[in-house]
Coordinates of C-alpha atoms and ligand atoms in Angstrom, one line a residue:
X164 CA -12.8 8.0 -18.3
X165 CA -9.5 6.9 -19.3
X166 CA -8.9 5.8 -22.9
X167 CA -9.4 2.1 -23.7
X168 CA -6.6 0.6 -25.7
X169 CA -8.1 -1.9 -28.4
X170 CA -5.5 -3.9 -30.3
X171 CA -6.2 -7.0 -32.9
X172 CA -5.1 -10.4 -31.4
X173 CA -2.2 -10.4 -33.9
X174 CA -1.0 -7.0 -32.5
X175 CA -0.8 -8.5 -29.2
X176 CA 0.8 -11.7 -30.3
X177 CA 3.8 -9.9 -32.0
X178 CA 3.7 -7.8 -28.7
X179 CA 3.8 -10.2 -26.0
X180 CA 6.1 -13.3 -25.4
X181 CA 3.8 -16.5 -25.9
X182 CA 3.4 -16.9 -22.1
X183 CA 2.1 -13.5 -22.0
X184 CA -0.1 -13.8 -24.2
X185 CA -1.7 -16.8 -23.4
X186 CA -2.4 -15.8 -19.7
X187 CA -3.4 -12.1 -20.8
X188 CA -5.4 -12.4 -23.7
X189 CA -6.6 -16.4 -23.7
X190 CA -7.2 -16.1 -19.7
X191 CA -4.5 -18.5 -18.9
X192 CA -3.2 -19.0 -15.5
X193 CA 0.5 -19.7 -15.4
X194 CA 2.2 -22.5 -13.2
X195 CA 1.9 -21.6 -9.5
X196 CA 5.5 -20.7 -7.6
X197 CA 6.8 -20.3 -11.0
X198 CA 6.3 -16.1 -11.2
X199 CA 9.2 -13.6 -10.5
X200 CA 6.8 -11.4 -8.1
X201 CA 5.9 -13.8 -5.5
X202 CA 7.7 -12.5 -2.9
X203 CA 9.5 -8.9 -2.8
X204 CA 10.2 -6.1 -0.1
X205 CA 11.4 -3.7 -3.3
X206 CA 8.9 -0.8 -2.8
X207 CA 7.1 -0.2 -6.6
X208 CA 4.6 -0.5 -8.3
X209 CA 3.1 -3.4 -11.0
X210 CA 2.0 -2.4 -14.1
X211 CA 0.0 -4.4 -17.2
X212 CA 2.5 -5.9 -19.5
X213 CA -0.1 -5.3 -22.2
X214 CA -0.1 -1.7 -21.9
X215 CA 1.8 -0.4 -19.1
X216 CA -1.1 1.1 -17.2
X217 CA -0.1 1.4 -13.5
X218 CA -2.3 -1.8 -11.5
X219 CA -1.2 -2.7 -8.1
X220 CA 2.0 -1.2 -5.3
X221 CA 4.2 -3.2 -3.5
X222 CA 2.8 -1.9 -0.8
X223 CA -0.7 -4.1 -0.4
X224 CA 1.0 -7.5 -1.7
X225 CA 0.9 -9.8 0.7
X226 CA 2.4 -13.7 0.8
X227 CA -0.7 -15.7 0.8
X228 CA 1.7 -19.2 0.4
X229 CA -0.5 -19.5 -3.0
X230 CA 2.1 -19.5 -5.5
X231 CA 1.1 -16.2 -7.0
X232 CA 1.5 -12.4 -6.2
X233 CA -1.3 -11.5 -4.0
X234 CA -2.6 -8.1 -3.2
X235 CA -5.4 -6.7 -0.7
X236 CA -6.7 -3.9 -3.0
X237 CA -5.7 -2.8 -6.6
X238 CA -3.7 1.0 -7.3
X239 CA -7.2 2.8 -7.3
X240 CA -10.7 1.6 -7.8
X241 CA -10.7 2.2 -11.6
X242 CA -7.2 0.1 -12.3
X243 CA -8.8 -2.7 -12.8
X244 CA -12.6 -4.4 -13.2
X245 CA -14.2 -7.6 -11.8
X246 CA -16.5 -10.2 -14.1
X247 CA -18.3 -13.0 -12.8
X248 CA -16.4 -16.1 -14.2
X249 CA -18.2 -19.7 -13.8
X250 CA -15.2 -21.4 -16.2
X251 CA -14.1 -24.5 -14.5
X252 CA -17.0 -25.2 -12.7
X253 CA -16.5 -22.3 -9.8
X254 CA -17.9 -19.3 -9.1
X255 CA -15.2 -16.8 -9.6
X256 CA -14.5 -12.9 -9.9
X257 CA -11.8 -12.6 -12.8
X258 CA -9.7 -9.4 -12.9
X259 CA -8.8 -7.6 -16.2
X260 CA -7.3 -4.2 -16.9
X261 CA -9.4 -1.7 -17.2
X262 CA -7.5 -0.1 -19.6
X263 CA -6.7 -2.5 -22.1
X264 CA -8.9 -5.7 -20.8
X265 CA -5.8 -8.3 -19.9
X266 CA -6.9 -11.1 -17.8
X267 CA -5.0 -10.7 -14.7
X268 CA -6.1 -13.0 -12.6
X269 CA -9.1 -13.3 -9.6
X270 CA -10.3 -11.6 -6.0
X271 CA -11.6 -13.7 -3.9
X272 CA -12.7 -12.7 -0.4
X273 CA -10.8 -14.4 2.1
X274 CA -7.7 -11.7 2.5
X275 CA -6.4 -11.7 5.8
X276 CA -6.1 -7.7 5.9
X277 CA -8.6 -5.5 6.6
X278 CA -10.2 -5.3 2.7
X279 CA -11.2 -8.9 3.4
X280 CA -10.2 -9.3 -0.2
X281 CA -7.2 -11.3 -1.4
X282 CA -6.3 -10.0 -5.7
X283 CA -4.6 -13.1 -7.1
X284 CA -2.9 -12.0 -9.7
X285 CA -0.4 -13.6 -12.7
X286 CA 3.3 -12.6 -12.3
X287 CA 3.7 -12.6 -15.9
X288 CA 0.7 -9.8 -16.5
X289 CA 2.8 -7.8 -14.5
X290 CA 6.0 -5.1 -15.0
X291 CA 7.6 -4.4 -12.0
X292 CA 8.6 -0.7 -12.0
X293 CA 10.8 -0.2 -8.8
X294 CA 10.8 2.9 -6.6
X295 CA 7.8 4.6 -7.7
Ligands
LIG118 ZN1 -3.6 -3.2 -19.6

């Protein structure tokens, strides 16, 4: 089991730039089309701008046209976790790292690759580390 990383809110706020924060540790959602990682060939892999933990590869992002990075699985089963989230009046899974708990965005399970499963995830919760 990999070790969890807890930090006080204040940590994270003198950590993270305001944007960051709010979509990481207040579940925000940032504007759609406005991300750097929409679209990319660069082979890499993301990794939680909270705590660097490696999350999702280049590799199983797709362009689903929604305005955010979207992946068919995450790095390994044990990157990330799903909660049910009813916010908003939906039924939704909600992604966080499993490491350090950052909301990174939702699955839902209309992919159009084999997974059936389409991650929807925040540009800004993600590092891009090229080439690995
Ligand atoms: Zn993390």
């Amino acid at each position: 089991m990999r070790k969890k990383i807890e930090k006080t809110e204040a940590e994270w706020r003198e950590q993270l730039t305001p944007e960051q924060y709010h979509v990481t540790r207040e579940k925000g959602t940032e504007r759609p089309f406005t991300g750097d990682y929409q679209v990319t060939d660069t082979v890499g892999i993301y990794h939680c701008v909270c705590c660097n933990a490696p999350l999702f590869e280049n590799e199983h992002k797709f362009d689903a046209g929604c305005g955010w990075p979207s992946f068919d699985r995450p790095l390994s089963g044990e990157s990330v976790e799903e909660h049910m989230d009813t916010s908003h009046g939906m039924h939704r899974t909600e992604i966080t790292c499993s490491r350090c708990g950052a909301h990174l965005g939702h699955v839902f399970p209309d992919g159009p690759t084999r997974t059936g499963n389409r991650f929807c995830i925040n540009s800004v919760a993600l590092n891009f580390h090229e080439g690995e």
